[in-house]
mmCIF file of C-alpha atoms in Angstrom:
data_model
loop_
_atom_site.group_PDB
_atom_site.id
_atom_site.type_symbol
_atom_site.label_atom_id
_atom_site.label_comp_id
_atom_site.label_asym_id
_atom_site.label_seq_id
_atom_site.Cartn_x
_atom_site.Cartn_y
_atom_site.Cartn_z
ATOM 1 C CA GLY Q 15 174.329 0.098 73.973
ATOM 2 C CA GLN Q 16 175.884 2.526 76.375
ATOM 3 C CA ASN Q 17 176.013 0.657 79.693
ATOM 4 C CA ILE Q 18 178.779 1.726 81.992
ATOM 5 C CA ASP Q 19 179.451 -0.404 85.030
ATOM 6 C CA GLN Q 20 181.407 0.519 88.132
ATOM 7 C CA PRO Q 21 181.428 -0.921 91.645
ATOM 8 C CA THR Q 22 179.092 0.975 93.931
ATOM 9 C CA GLU Q 23 181.373 1.288 96.927
ATOM 10 C CA MET Q 24 184.964 0.592 97.898
ATOM 11 C CA THR Q 25 186.899 0.994 101.115
ATOM 12 C CA ALA Q 26 190.642 1.371 101.496
ATOM 13 C CA THR Q 27 193.178 2.420 104.093
ATOM 14 C CA GLU Q 28 195.145 5.632 104.161
ATOM 15 C CA GLY Q 29 198.484 5.189 102.389
ATOM 16 C CA ALA Q 30 197.297 2.185 100.388
ATOM 17 C CA ILE Q 31 196.648 1.760 96.660
ATOM 18 C CA VAL Q 32 193.149 1.267 95.243
ATOM 19 C CA GLN Q 33 191.984 0.366 91.745
ATOM 20 C CA ILE Q 34 188.512 1.370 90.578
ATOM 21 C CA ASN Q 35 187.319 -0.526 87.528
ATOM 22 C CA CYS Q 36 184.965 0.599 84.797
ATOM 23 C CA THR Q 37 183.559 -1.462 81.969
ATOM 24 C CA TYR Q 38 181.546 -0.115 79.096
ATOM 25 C CA GLN Q 39 179.653 -1.359 76.102
ATOM 26 C CA THR Q 40 179.354 1.469 73.685
ATOM 27 C CA SER Q 41 179.832 1.886 70.008
ATOM 28 C CA GLY Q 42 181.587 4.871 68.499
ATOM 29 C CA PHE Q 43 183.850 5.216 71.489
ATOM 30 C CA ASN Q 44 186.035 8.298 71.411
ATOM 31 C CA GLY Q 45 187.354 8.762 74.908
ATOM 32 C CA LEU Q 46 187.076 7.684 78.515
ATOM 33 C CA PHE Q 47 187.120 10.184 81.335
ATOM 34 C CA TRP Q 48 187.471 9.923 85.080
ATOM 35 C CA TYR Q 49 186.025 12.533 87.419
ATOM 36 C CA GLN Q 50 186.168 12.966 91.182
ATOM 37 C CA GLN Q 51 183.132 14.272 93.025
ATOM 38 C CA HIS Q 52 183.090 15.135 96.706
ATOM 39 C CA ALA Q 53 179.724 15.078 98.404
ATOM 40 C CA GLY Q 54 177.667 18.133 97.521
ATOM 41 C CA GLU Q 55 180.206 19.405 95.030
ATOM 42 C CA ALA Q 56 180.636 19.407 91.253
ATOM 43 C CA PRO Q 57 182.656 16.731 89.472
ATOM 44 C CA THR Q 58 186.273 17.659 88.772
ATOM 45 C CA PHE Q 59 188.317 16.200 85.950
ATOM 46 C CA LEU Q 60 190.999 13.661 86.824
ATOM 47 C CA SER Q 61 192.096 11.793 83.737
ATOM 48 C CA TYR Q 62 191.312 11.041 80.112
ATOM 49 C CA ASN Q 63 192.228 8.150 77.822
ATOM 50 C CA VAL Q 64 191.675 7.919 74.100
ATOM 51 C CA LEU Q 65 194.370 5.398 73.271
ATOM 52 C CA ASP Q 66 195.124 2.078 74.939
ATOM 53 C CA GLY Q 67 197.548 2.159 77.789
ATOM 54 C CA LEU Q 68 198.339 3.922 80.997
ATOM 55 C CA GLU Q 69 198.144 7.656 81.638
ATOM 56 C CA GLU Q 70 199.938 8.746 84.790
ATOM 57 C CA LYS Q 71 199.250 11.984 86.593
ATOM 58 C CA GLY Q 72 200.854 12.230 90.011
ATOM 59 C CA ARG Q 73 199.125 9.887 92.458
ATOM 60 C CA PHE Q 74 196.440 9.103 89.880
ATOM 61 C CA SER Q 75 196.767 6.834 86.849
ATOM 62 C CA SER Q 76 194.182 5.638 84.386
ATOM 63 C CA PHE Q 77 194.338 2.652 82.076
ATOM 64 C CA LEU Q 78 192.302 1.883 78.971
ATOM 65 C CA SER Q 79 191.773 -1.221 76.857
ATOM 66 C CA ARG Q 80 189.436 -0.371 74.001
ATOM 67 C CA SER Q 81 189.200 -3.940 72.748
ATOM 68 C CA LYS Q 82 187.995 -5.090 76.165
ATOM 69 C CA GLY Q 83 185.824 -2.051 76.908
ATOM 70 C CA TYR Q 84 187.678 -1.700 80.182
ATOM 71 C CA SER Q 85 189.323 1.046 82.142
ATOM 72 C CA TYR Q 86 190.594 1.497 85.652
ATOM 73 C CA LEU Q 87 191.602 4.404 87.835
ATOM 74 C CA LEU Q 88 194.515 3.756 90.150
ATOM 75 C CA LEU Q 89 194.973 5.904 93.227
ATOM 76 C CA LYS Q 90 198.271 5.604 95.101
ATOM 77 C CA GLU Q 91 199.280 6.770 98.561
ATOM 78 C CA LEU Q 92 195.680 7.272 99.535
ATOM 79 C CA GLN Q 93 194.802 10.280 101.634
ATOM 80 C CA MET Q 94 191.681 10.980 103.653
ATOM 81 C CA LYS Q 95 190.754 13.730 101.189
ATOM 82 C CA ASP Q 96 190.479 11.083 98.458
ATOM 83 C CA SER Q 97 187.205 9.951 100.022
ATOM 84 C CA ALA Q 98 184.773 10.835 97.246
ATOM 85 C CA SER Q 99 182.783 9.397 94.369
ATOM 86 C CA TYR Q 100 184.705 8.527 91.225
ATOM 87 C CA LEU Q 101 182.783 8.768 87.990
ATOM 88 C CA CYS Q 102 183.696 6.988 84.787
ATOM 89 C CA ALA Q 103 182.371 8.633 81.615
ATOM 90 C CA VAL Q 104 182.476 7.656 77.964
ATOM 91 C CA TYR Q 105 182.284 10.032 75.043
ATOM 92 C CA ARG Q 106 180.540 8.676 71.975
ATOM 93 C CA LEU Q 107 181.827 10.073 68.730
ATOM 94 C CA GLY Q 108 179.235 12.035 66.790
ATOM 95 C CA THR Q 109 176.701 12.084 69.630
ATOM 96 C CA TYR Q 110 178.186 14.978 71.598
ATOM 97 C CA LYS Q 111 177.272 13.019 74.719
ATOM 98 C CA TYR Q 112 179.397 12.174 77.679
ATOM 99 C CA ILE Q 113 177.717 9.169 79.299
ATOM 100 C CA PHE Q 114 178.442 8.756 82.985
ATOM 101 C CA GLY Q 115 178.401 5.693 85.171
ATOM 102 C CA THR Q 116 176.698 5.792 88.552
ATOM 103 C CA GLY Q 117 180.021 6.370 90.281
ATOM 104 C CA THR Q 118 182.065 4.492 92.858
ATOM 105 C CA ARG Q 119 181.999 5.832 96.405
ATOM 106 C CA LEU Q 120 185.438 5.444 97.909
ATOM 107 C CA LYS Q 121 185.923 5.610 101.658
ATOM 108 C CA VAL Q 122 189.467 6.056 102.918
ATOM 109 C CA LEU Q 123 189.938 4.926 106.493
ATOM 110 C CA ALA Q 124 192.666 6.030 108.873
ATOM 111 C CA ASP N 8 190.216 32.863 84.505
ATOM 112 C CA ALA N 9 186.655 32.307 85.655
ATOM 113 C CA GLY N 10 185.430 28.778 85.542
ATOM 114 C CA VAL N 11 181.878 27.674 84.913
ATOM 115 C CA THR N 12 179.404 29.637 86.998
ATOM 116 C CA GLN N 13 175.817 28.678 87.762
ATOM 117 C CA SER N 14 172.927 30.388 89.479
ATOM 118 C CA PRO N 15 171.069 30.020 91.688
ATOM 119 C CA THR N 16 172.943 27.554 93.882
ATOM 120 C CA HIS N 17 169.862 26.373 95.723
ATOM 121 C CA LEU N 18 166.163 26.811 95.137
ATOM 122 C CA ILE N 19 162.889 25.366 96.336
ATOM 123 C CA LYS N 20 159.802 25.125 94.166
ATOM 124 C CA THR N 21 156.426 23.455 94.391
ATOM 125 C CA ARG N 22 154.892 20.995 91.975
ATOM 126 C CA GLY N 23 153.591 22.575 88.809
ATOM 127 C CA GLN N 24 155.842 25.596 88.988
ATOM 128 C CA GLN N 25 158.489 26.528 86.465
ATOM 129 C CA VAL N 26 162.193 27.124 87.033
ATOM 130 C CA THR N 27 165.030 28.736 85.097
ATOM 131 C CA LEU N 28 168.650 27.900 85.810
ATOM 132 C CA ARG N 29 171.556 29.865 84.396
ATOM 133 C CA CYS N 30 175.092 29.040 83.370
ATOM 134 C CA SER N 31 178.127 30.932 82.128
ATOM 135 C CA PRO N 32 180.766 28.718 80.513
ATOM 136 C CA LYS N 33 184.479 28.781 81.143
ATOM 137 C CA SER N 34 186.290 31.453 79.186
ATOM 138 C CA GLY N 35 187.121 30.219 75.693
ATOM 139 C CA HIS N 36 184.459 27.507 75.713
ATOM 140 C CA ASP N 37 181.625 27.570 73.218
ATOM 141 C CA THR N 38 179.675 24.441 74.109
ATOM 142 C CA VAL N 39 177.372 24.022 77.087
ATOM 143 C CA SER N 40 175.876 20.763 78.303
ATOM 144 C CA TRP N 41 173.308 20.298 81.045
ATOM 145 C CA TYR N 42 173.139 17.283 83.316
ATOM 146 C CA GLN N 43 170.741 16.148 86.011
ATOM 147 C CA GLN N 44 172.212 14.299 88.957
ATOM 148 C CA ALA N 45 169.923 12.569 91.415
ATOM 149 C CA LEU N 46 171.270 11.655 94.827
ATOM 150 C CA GLY N 47 173.656 8.714 94.631
ATOM 151 C CA GLN N 48 173.575 8.592 90.849
ATOM 152 C CA GLY N 49 175.849 9.707 88.053
ATOM 153 C CA PRO N 50 175.015 12.774 85.969
ATOM 154 C CA GLN N 51 172.365 12.173 83.297
ATOM 155 C CA PHE N 52 172.705 14.067 80.010
ATOM 156 C CA ILE N 53 169.836 16.470 79.336
ATOM 157 C CA PHE N 54 171.043 18.355 76.262
ATOM 158 C CA GLN N 55 173.921 20.239 74.701
ATOM 159 C CA TYR N 56 174.014 23.662 73.098
ATOM 160 C CA TYR N 57 176.433 24.859 70.481
ATOM 161 C CA GLU N 58 176.163 27.966 68.300
ATOM 162 C CA GLU N 59 172.889 28.830 70.029
ATOM 163 C CA GLU N 60 171.227 25.594 68.946
ATOM 164 C CA GLU N 61 170.373 22.365 70.729
ATOM 165 C CA ARG N 62 172.761 19.918 69.162
ATOM 166 C CA GLN N 63 171.886 16.759 71.063
ATOM 167 C CA ARG N 64 169.287 15.710 73.587
ATOM 168 C CA GLY N 65 169.063 12.973 76.167
ATOM 169 C CA ASN N 66 165.975 11.095 77.318
ATOM 170 C CA PHE N 67 164.199 13.979 78.952
ATOM 171 C CA PRO N 68 160.643 15.185 78.248
ATOM 172 C CA ASP N 69 159.812 18.405 76.456
ATOM 173 C CA ARG N 70 159.219 20.035 79.839
ATOM 174 C CA PHE N 71 162.975 20.487 79.816
ATOM 175 C CA SER N 72 164.072 23.187 77.416
ATOM 176 C CA GLY N 73 167.046 25.410 77.036
ATOM 177 C CA HIS N 74 168.667 28.279 75.304
ATOM 178 C CA GLN N 75 172.139 29.494 74.482
ATOM 179 C CA PHE N 76 172.921 33.149 74.016
ATOM 180 C CA PRO N 77 175.452 34.804 71.689
ATOM 181 C CA ASN N 78 177.915 35.123 74.586
ATOM 182 C CA TYR N 79 177.709 31.305 75.001
ATOM 183 C CA SER N 80 175.881 31.485 78.322
ATOM 184 C CA SER N 81 172.909 29.185 78.667
ATOM 185 C CA GLU N 82 169.636 28.654 80.471
ATOM 186 C CA LEU N 83 167.803 25.501 81.433
ATOM 187 C CA ASN N 84 164.048 25.777 81.858
ATOM 188 C CA VAL N 85 161.858 23.147 83.448
ATOM 189 C CA ASN N 86 158.090 23.517 83.268
ATOM 190 C CA ALA N 87 155.349 21.794 85.264
ATOM 191 C CA LEU N 88 157.763 20.640 87.938
ATOM 192 C CA LEU N 89 157.372 17.167 89.395
ATOM 193 C CA LEU N 90 158.682 15.825 92.681
ATOM 194 C CA GLY N 91 161.053 13.653 90.664
ATOM 195 C CA ASP N 92 162.731 16.715 89.202
ATOM 196 C CA SER N 93 164.429 17.312 92.538
ATOM 197 C CA ALA N 94 168.128 16.946 91.799
ATOM 198 C CA LEU N 95 171.428 18.706 91.316
ATOM 199 C CA TYR N 96 171.520 20.345 87.904
ATOM 200 C CA LEU N 97 175.003 20.629 86.525
ATOM 201 C CA CYS N 98 176.187 22.807 83.703
ATOM 202 C CA ALA N 99 179.366 21.796 81.914
ATOM 203 C CA SER N 100 181.315 23.601 79.258
ATOM 204 C CA SER N 101 183.797 22.357 76.712
ATOM 205 C CA HIS N 102 185.444 23.330 73.478
ATOM 206 C CA ILE N 103 185.611 20.982 70.541
ATOM 207 C CA GLY N 104 189.160 20.808 69.270
ATOM 208 C CA GLN N 105 190.803 20.991 72.673
ATOM 209 C CA GLY N 106 191.342 17.256 72.995
ATOM 210 C CA ARG N 107 194.300 15.099 73.831
ATOM 211 C CA GLN N 108 196.100 12.160 72.291
ATOM 212 C CA GLY N 109 195.000 13.246 68.821
ATOM 213 C CA SER N 110 191.332 13.513 69.757
ATOM 214 C CA SER N 111 189.219 16.587 69.176
ATOM 215 C CA VAL N 112 187.258 15.873 72.332
ATOM 216 C CA GLY N 113 188.216 17.652 75.515
ATOM 217 C CA GLU N 114 187.115 17.220 79.082
ATOM 218 C CA LEU N 115 184.023 18.806 80.550
ATOM 219 C CA PHE N 116 184.384 21.557 83.095
ATOM 220 C CA PHE N 117 181.514 21.588 85.557
ATOM 221 C CA GLY N 118 179.926 24.378 87.509
ATOM 222 C CA GLU N 119 179.035 23.962 91.161
ATOM 223 C CA GLY N 120 175.478 23.113 90.245
ATOM 224 C CA SER N 121 172.002 24.282 91.133
ATOM 225 C CA ARG N 122 170.272 22.140 93.713
ATOM 226 C CA LEU N 123 166.554 22.077 93.015
ATOM 227 C CA THR N 124 164.064 20.824 95.562
ATOM 228 C CA VAL N 125 160.476 20.330 94.453
ATOM 229 C CA LEU N 126 157.913 20.090 97.244
#
């Protein structure tokens, strides 16, 4: 299967920390990607995990556990501009497909 | 360095018509994928082109077809348009071998998309 599950919506306060979870059931896993998409715009790449563990990139970090089929995106020191949809995507080896979840709409409140 | 470019940005068609969308990949990229994104949904994989051939296809009918040219640019064609084809069509380019952490898989770079409205 290739189900990817993410929460539909989340709300957080400016300056806070938020964790967006993603679970997947897919065989032939080769990488997990996180993208940010502002309304009406194209997705932009945030982070990528192939191996288990935490990848840190400024205010954004992403974690992967391949055995659990689980990833999360951690956003620190939230800013209003972080209000966007966050898409989790899985690449399946040999299929050339990046399979996207439905995205999590994050609202950052002042 | 130009990123992924798509045209047109917006277009309106009526049911039954045909549409062609165009994409130029990021410099140095040889692989183009097309995605359909309905409002409030994640991108759905349509197909991928590499070396001018369709290498993989998602669950889309034959009304959706494509082409890749020697310069790696690509077209998406949709025939016999339906109301349900209204969506944002995203082109994404990549290059196999430009991965991280020992992987050959790199991230997708998306264009701004072509928003198609079918009336």
